[in-house]
mmCIF file of C-alpha atoms in Angstrom:
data_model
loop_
_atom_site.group_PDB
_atom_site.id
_atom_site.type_symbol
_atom_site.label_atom_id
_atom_site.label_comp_id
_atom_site.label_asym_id
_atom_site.label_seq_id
_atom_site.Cartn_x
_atom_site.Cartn_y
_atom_site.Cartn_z
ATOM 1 C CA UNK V 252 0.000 0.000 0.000
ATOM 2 C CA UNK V 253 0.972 3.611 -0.820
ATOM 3 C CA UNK V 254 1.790 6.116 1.855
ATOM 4 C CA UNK V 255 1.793 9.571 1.992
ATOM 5 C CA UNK V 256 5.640 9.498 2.617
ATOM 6 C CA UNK V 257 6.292 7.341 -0.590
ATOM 7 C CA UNK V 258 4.548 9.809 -2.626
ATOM 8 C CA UNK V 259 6.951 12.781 -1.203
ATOM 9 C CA UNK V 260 9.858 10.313 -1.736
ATOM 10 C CA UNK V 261 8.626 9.634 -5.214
ATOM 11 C CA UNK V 262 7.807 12.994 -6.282
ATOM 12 C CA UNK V 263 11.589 14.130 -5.380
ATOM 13 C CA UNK V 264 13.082 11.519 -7.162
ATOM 14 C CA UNK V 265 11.192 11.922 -10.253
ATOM 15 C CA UNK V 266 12.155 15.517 -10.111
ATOM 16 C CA UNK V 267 16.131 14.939 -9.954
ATOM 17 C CA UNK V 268 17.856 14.071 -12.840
ATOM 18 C CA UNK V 269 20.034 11.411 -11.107
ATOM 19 C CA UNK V 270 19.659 9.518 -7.946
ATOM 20 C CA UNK V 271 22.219 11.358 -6.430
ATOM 21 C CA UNK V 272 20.964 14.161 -6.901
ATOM 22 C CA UNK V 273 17.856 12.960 -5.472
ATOM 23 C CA UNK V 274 19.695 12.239 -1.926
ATOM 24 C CA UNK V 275 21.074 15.235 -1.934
ATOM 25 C CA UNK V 276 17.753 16.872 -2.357
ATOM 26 C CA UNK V 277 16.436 14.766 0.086
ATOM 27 C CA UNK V 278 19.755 14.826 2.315
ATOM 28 C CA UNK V 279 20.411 11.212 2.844
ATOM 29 C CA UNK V 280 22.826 8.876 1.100
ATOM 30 C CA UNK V 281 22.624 7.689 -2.565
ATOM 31 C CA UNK V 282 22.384 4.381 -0.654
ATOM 32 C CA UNK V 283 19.583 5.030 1.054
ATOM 33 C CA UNK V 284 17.838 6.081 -1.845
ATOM 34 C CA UNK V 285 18.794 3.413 -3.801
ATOM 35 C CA UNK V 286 17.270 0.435 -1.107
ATOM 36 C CA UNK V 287 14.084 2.922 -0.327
ATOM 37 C CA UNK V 288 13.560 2.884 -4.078
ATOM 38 C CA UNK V 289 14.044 -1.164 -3.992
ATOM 39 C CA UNK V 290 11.454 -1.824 -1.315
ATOM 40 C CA UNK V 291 8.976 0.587 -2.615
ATOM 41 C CA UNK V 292 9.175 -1.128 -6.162
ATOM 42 C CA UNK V 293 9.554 -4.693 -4.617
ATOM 43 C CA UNK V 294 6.217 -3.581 -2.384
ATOM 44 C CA UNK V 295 4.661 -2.399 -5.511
ATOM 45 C CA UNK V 296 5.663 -5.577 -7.593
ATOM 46 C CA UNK V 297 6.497 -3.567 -10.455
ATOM 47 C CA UNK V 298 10.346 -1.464 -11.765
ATOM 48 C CA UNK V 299 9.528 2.137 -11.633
ATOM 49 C CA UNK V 300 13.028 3.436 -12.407
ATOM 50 C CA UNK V 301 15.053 2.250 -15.765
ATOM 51 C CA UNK V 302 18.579 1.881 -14.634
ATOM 52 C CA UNK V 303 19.735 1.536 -17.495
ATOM 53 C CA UNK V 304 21.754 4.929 -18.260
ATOM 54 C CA UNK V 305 23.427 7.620 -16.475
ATOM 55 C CA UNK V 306 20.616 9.803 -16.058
ATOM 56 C CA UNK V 307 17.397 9.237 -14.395
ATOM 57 C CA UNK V 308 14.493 8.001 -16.634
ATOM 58 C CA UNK V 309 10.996 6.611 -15.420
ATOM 59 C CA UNK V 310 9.728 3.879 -16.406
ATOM 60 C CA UNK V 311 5.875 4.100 -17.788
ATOM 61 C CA UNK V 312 4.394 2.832 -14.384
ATOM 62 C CA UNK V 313 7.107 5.147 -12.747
ATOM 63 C CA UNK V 314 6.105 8.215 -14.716
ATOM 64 C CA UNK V 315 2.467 7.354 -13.828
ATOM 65 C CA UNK V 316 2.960 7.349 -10.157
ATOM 66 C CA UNK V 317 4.976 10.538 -10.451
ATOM 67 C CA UNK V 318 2.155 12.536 -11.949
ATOM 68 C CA UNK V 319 -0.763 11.136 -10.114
ATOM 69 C CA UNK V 320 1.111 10.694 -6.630
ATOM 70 C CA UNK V 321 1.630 14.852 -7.384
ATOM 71 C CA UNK V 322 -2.099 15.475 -7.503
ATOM 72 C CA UNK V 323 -2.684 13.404 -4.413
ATOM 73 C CA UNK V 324 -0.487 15.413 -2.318
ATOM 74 C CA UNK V 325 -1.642 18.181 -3.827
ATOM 75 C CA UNK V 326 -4.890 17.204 -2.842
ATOM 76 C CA UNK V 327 -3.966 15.963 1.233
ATOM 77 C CA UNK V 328 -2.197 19.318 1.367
ATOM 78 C CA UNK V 329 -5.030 21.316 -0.236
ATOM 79 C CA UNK V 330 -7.261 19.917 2.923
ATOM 80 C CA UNK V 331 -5.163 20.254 5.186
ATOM 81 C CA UNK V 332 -4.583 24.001 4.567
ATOM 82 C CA UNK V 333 -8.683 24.337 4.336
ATOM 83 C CA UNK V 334 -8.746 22.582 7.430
ATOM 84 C CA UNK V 335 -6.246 24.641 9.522
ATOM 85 C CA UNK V 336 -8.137 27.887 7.950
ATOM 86 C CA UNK V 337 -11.610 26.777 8.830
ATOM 87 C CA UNK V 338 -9.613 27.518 12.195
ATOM 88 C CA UNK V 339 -8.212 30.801 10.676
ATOM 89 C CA UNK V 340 -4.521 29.587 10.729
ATOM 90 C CA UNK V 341 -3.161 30.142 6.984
ATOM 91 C CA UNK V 342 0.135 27.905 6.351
ATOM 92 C CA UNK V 343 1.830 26.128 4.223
ATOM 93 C CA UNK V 344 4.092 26.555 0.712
ATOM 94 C CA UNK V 345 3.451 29.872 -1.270
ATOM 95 C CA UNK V 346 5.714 30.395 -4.180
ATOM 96 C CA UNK V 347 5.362 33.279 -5.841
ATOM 97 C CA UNK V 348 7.145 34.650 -9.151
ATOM 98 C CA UNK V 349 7.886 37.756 -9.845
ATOM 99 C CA UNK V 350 9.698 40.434 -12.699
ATOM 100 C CA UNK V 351 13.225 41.221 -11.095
ATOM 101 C CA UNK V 352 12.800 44.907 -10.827
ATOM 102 C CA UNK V 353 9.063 44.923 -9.264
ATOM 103 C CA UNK V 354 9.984 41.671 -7.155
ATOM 104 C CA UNK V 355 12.842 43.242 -5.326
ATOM 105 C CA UNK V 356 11.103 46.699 -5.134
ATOM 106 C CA UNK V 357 8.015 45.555 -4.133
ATOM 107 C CA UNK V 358 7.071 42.044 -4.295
ATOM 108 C CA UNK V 359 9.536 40.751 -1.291
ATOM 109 C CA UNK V 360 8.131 43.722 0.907
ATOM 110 C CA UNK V 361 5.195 41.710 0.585
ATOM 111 C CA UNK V 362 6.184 38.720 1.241
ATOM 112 C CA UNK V 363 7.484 40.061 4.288
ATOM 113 C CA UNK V 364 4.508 41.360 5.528
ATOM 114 C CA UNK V 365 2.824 38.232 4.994
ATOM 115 C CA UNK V 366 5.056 36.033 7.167
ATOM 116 C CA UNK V 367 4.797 38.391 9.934
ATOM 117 C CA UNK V 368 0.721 38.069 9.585
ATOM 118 C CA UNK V 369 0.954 34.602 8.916
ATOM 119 C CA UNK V 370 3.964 33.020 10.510
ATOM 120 C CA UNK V 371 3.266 29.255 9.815
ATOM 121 C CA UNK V 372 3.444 30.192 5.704
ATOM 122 C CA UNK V 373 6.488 28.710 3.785
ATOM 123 C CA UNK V 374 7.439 31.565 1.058
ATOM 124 C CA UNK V 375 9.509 31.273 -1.612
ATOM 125 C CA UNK V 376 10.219 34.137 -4.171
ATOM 126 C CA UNK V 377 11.220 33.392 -7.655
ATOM 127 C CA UNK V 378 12.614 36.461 -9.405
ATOM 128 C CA UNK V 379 12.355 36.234 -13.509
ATOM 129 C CA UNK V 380 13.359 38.099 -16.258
ATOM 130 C CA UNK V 381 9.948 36.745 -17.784
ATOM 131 C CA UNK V 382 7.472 35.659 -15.630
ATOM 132 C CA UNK V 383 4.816 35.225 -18.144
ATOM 133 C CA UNK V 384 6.654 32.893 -20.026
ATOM 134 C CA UNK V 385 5.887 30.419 -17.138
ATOM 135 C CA UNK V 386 2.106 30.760 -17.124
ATOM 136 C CA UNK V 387 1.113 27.552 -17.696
ATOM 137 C CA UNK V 388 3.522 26.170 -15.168
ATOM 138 C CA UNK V 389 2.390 24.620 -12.173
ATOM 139 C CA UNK V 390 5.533 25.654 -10.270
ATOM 140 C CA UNK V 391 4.064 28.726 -8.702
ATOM 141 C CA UNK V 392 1.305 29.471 -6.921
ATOM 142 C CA UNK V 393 0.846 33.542 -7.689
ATOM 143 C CA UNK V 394 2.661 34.708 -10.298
ATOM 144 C CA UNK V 395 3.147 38.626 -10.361
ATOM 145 C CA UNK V 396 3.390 40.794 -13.767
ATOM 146 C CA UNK V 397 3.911 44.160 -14.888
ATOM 147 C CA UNK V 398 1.474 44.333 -18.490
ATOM 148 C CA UNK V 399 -0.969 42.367 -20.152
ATOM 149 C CA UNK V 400 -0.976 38.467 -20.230
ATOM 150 C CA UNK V 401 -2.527 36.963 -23.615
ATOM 151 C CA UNK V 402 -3.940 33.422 -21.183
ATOM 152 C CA UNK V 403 -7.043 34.847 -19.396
ATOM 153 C CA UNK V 404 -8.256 31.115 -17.614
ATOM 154 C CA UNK V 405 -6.887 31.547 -14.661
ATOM 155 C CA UNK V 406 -7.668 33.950 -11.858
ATOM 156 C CA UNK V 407 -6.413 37.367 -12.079
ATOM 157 C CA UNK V 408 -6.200 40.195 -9.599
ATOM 158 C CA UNK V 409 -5.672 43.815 -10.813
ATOM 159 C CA UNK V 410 -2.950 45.204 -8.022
ATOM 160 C CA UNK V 411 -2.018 48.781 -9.111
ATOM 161 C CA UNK V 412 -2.678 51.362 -12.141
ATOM 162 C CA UNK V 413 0.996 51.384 -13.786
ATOM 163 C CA UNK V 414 1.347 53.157 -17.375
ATOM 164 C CA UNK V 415 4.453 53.186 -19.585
ATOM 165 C CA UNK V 416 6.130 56.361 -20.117
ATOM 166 C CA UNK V 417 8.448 57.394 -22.884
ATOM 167 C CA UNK V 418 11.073 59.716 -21.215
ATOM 168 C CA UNK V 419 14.931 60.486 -21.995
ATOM 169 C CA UNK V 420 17.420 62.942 -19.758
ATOM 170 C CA UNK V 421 17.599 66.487 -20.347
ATOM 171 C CA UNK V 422 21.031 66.283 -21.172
ATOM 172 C CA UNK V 423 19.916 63.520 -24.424
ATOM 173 C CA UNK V 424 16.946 66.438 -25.674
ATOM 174 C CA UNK V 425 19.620 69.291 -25.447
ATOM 175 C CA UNK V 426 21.742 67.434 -27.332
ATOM 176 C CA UNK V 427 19.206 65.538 -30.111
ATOM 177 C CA UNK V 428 16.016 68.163 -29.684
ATOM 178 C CA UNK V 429 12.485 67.025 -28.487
ATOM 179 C CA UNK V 430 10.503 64.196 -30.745
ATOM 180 C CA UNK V 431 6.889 65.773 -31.238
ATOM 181 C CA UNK V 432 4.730 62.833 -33.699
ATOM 182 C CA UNK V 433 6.022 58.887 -32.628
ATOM 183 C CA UNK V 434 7.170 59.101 -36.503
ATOM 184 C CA UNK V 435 10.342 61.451 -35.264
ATOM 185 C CA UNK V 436 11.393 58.413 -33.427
ATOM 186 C CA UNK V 437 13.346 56.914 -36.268
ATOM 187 C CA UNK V 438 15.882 59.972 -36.266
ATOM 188 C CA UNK V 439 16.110 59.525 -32.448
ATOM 189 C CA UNK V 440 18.445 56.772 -30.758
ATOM 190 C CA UNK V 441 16.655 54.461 -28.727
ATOM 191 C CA UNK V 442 17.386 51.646 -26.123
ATOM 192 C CA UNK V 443 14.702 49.015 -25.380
ATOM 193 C CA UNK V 444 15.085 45.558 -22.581
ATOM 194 C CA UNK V 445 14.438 42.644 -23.997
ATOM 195 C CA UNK V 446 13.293 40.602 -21.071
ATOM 196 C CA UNK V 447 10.243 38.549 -22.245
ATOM 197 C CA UNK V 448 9.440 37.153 -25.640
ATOM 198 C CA UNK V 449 7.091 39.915 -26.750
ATOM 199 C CA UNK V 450 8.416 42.003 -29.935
ATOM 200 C CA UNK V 451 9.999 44.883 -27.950
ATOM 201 C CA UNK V 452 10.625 47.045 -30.938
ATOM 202 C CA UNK V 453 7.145 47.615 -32.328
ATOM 203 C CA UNK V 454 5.702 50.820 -30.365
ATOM 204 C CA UNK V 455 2.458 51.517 -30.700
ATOM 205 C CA UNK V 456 0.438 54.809 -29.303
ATOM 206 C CA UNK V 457 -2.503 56.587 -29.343
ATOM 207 C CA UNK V 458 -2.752 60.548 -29.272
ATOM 208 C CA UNK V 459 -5.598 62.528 -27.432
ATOM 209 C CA UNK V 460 -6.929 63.213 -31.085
ATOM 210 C CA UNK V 461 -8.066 59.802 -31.641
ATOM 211 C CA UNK V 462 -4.832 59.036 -34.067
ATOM 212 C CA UNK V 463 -3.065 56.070 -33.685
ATOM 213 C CA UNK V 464 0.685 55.396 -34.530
ATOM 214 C CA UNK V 465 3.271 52.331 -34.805
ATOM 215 C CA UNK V 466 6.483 52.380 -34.937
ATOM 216 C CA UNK V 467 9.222 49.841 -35.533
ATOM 217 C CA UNK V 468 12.417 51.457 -33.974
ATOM 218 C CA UNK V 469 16.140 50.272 -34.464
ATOM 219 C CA UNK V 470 17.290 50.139 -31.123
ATOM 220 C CA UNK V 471 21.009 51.010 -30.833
ATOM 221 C CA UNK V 472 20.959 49.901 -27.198
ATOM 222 C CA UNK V 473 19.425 46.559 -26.146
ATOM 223 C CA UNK V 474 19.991 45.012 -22.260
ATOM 224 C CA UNK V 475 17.586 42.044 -21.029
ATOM 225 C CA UNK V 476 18.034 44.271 -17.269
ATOM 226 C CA UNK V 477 15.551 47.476 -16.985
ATOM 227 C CA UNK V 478 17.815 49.039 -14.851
ATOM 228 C CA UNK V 479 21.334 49.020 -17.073
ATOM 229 C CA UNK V 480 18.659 50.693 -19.839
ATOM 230 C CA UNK V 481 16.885 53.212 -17.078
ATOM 231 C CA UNK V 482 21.137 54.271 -16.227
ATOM 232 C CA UNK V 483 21.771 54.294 -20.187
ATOM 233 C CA UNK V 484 18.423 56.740 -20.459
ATOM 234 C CA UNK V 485 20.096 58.934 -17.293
ATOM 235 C CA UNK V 486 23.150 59.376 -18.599
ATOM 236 C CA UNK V 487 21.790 60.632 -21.951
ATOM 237 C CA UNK V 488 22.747 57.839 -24.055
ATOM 238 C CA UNK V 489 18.971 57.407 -25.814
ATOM 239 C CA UNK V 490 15.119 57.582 -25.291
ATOM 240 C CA UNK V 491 13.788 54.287 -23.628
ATOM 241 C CA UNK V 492 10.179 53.808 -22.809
ATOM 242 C CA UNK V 493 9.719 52.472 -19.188
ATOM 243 C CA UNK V 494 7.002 51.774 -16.645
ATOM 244 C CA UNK V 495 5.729 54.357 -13.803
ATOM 245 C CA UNK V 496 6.352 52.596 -11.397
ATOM 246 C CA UNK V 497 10.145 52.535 -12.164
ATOM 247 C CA UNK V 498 11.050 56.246 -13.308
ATOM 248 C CA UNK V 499 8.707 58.325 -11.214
ATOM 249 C CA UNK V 500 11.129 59.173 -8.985
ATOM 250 C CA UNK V 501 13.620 60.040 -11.697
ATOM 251 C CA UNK V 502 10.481 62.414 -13.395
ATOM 252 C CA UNK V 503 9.804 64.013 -10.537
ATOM 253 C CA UNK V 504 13.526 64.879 -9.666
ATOM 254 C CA UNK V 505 13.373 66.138 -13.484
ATOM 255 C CA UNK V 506 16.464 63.937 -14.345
ATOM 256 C CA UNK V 507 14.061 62.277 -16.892
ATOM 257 C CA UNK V 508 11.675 63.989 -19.025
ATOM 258 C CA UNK V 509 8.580 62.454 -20.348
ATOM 259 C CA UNK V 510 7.846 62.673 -23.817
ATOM 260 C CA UNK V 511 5.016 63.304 -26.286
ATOM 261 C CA UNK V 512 2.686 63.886 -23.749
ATOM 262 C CA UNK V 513 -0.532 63.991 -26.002
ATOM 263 C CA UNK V 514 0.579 60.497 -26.791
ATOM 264 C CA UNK V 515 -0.111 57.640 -24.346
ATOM 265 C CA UNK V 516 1.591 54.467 -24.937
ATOM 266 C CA UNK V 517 -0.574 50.753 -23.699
ATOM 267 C CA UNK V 518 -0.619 50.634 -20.054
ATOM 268 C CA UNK V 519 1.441 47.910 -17.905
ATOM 269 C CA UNK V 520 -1.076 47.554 -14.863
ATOM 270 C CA UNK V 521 0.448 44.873 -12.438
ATOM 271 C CA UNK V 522 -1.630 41.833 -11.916
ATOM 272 C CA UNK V 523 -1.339 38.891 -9.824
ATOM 273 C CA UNK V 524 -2.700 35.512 -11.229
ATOM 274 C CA UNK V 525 -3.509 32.693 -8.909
ATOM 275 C CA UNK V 526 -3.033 29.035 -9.409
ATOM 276 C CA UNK V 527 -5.667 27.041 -10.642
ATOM 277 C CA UNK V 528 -8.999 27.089 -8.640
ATOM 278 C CA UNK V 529 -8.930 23.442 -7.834
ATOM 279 C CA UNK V 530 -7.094 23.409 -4.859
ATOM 280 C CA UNK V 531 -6.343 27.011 -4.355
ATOM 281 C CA UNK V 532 -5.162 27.931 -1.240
ATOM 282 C CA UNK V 533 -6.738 30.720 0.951
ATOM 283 C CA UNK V 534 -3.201 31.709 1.175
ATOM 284 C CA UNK V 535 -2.755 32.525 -2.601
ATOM 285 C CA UNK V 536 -5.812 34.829 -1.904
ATOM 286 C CA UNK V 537 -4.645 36.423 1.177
ATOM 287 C CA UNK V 538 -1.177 37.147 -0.703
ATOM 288 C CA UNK V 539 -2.709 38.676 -2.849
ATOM 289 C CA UNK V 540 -4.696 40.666 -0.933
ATOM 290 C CA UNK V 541 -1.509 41.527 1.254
ATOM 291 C CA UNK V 542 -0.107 42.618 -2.138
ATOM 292 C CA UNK V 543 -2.893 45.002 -3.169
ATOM 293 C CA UNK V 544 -2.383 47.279 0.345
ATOM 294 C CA UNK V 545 1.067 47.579 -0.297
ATOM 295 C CA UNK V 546 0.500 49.184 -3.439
ATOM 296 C CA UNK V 547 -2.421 51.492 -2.586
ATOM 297 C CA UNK V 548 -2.333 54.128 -2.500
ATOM 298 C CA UNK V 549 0.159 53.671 -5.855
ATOM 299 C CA UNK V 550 3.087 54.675 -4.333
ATOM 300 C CA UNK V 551 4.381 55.647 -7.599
ATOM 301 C CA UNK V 552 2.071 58.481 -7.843
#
């Protein structure tokens, strides 16, 4: 018969690409792993593991018991966190992934706040250059992003307002002059970050008169890191467009200037999407929620 425990043991070894890197996940000896994996298969009459090459490979009835022993203890741990919070107690595993910028500015504020309301949660904070590109993942349990997400199924909270803003130092518009139509843009040198997999050099805006404009630029500064581009923008290297939430200070201290202001550029609000309703957590909820009053009122404005 299958425990609980054999399940856990399972579901770490099918993770690990060897089975010593299983023990050392699971901090034991590759021994010990090797004869826990034995009796388990011996007690199961049946070879879950192919030993026949270097790395870890499942067998069919291995790879079956990986995936449906997952959704079990999903499932046990999914009751016992309803359980505890029928009782008001919210614990257990929260991971959470974030953009690297708005995760370290914000993000792991929040998590902070939420293990000093709720001491007996587990957090973990994943910090990505593209968090989106992991929606479908089931590694997370909120995921946190700055702009629109093209996969509405799951749950989504709206956090905070957050608009981008196309802006460039005084020093770069005393040198190069002022762009006044989006079209002026391809005399202009401009840096973009390419940090997710959307097509970074197609701008697109709409002016207070109803027009509408795109633009493909040629950037002549690229970084995959918002804040190398924000220091290239500061130091009057080229025009970059960035989100509020990241430059107000700098427009407000007037070291960056905001340009074509009857032009507005799409908006980046930040959302927070939560994992799957089956088996959602009150703690995904309450995260979120925790996440929400940090950011209101917008501190960025």
């Amino acid at each position: 018969m299958l425990t609980s425990q054999d399940l856990a043991f399972f579901a770490v070894l099918a993770s690990e690409p060897s089975l010593a890197a299983a023990a050392r996940s699971l901090d034991v000896t590759p021994p010990a792993v090797s004869q826990r994996l034995q009796a388990l298969e011996r007690r199961l009459g049946m070879r879950l593991v192919d030993r026949s090459g270097s790395q870890l490979s499942l067998t069919s009835e291995g790879a079956l018991l990986a995936e449906r022993g997952q959704a079990v203890l999903e499932d046990l741990e999914s009751l016992a966190a309803e359980l505890r919070e029928r009782c008001d107690i919210v614990s257990g595993p929260l991971h959470v992934a974030a953009p690297l910028g708005f995760g370290r500015a914000f993000v792991a504020q929040a998590m902070a706040r939420m293990r000093q309301l709720h001491p007996a949660v587990e957090l973990k904070l994943t910090l990505l250059d593209d968090p989106a590109s992991g929606i479908r993942s089931d590694r997370w349990d909120v995921l946190v992003q700055v702009g629109p997400l093209a996969d509405s199924a799951l749950a989504m909270r709206r956090l905070a307002p957050n608009r981008r803003i196309l802006c460039a130092s005084p020093a770069y518009l005393e040198a190069l002059g002022h762009p006044v139509h989006p079209q002026d843009l391809a005399q202009h040198v401009c840096g973009v970050i390419r940090e997710d997999q959307a097509d970074v050099t197609l701008w697109s805006f709409g002016g207070d008169d109803g027009e509408t404009a795109t633009i493909r630029v040629r950037p002549e500064l690229t970084s995959n890191d918002g804040e190398v581009i924000k220091a290239w923008a500061l130091a009057g290297l080229c025009i970059v467009q960035r989100s509020e939430w990241d430059i107000a200070g700098e427009l407000r201290a007037g070291r960056l200037i905001e340009l074509l202001p009857s032009w507005r550029m799409p908006d980046a609000d930040v959302v927070a999407l939560l994992g799957p309703r089956q088996g959602r957590a009150a703690r995904m909820e309450r995260f979120a929620q925790v996440l929400k009053d940090l950011l209101t009122p917008v501190p960025w404005r």
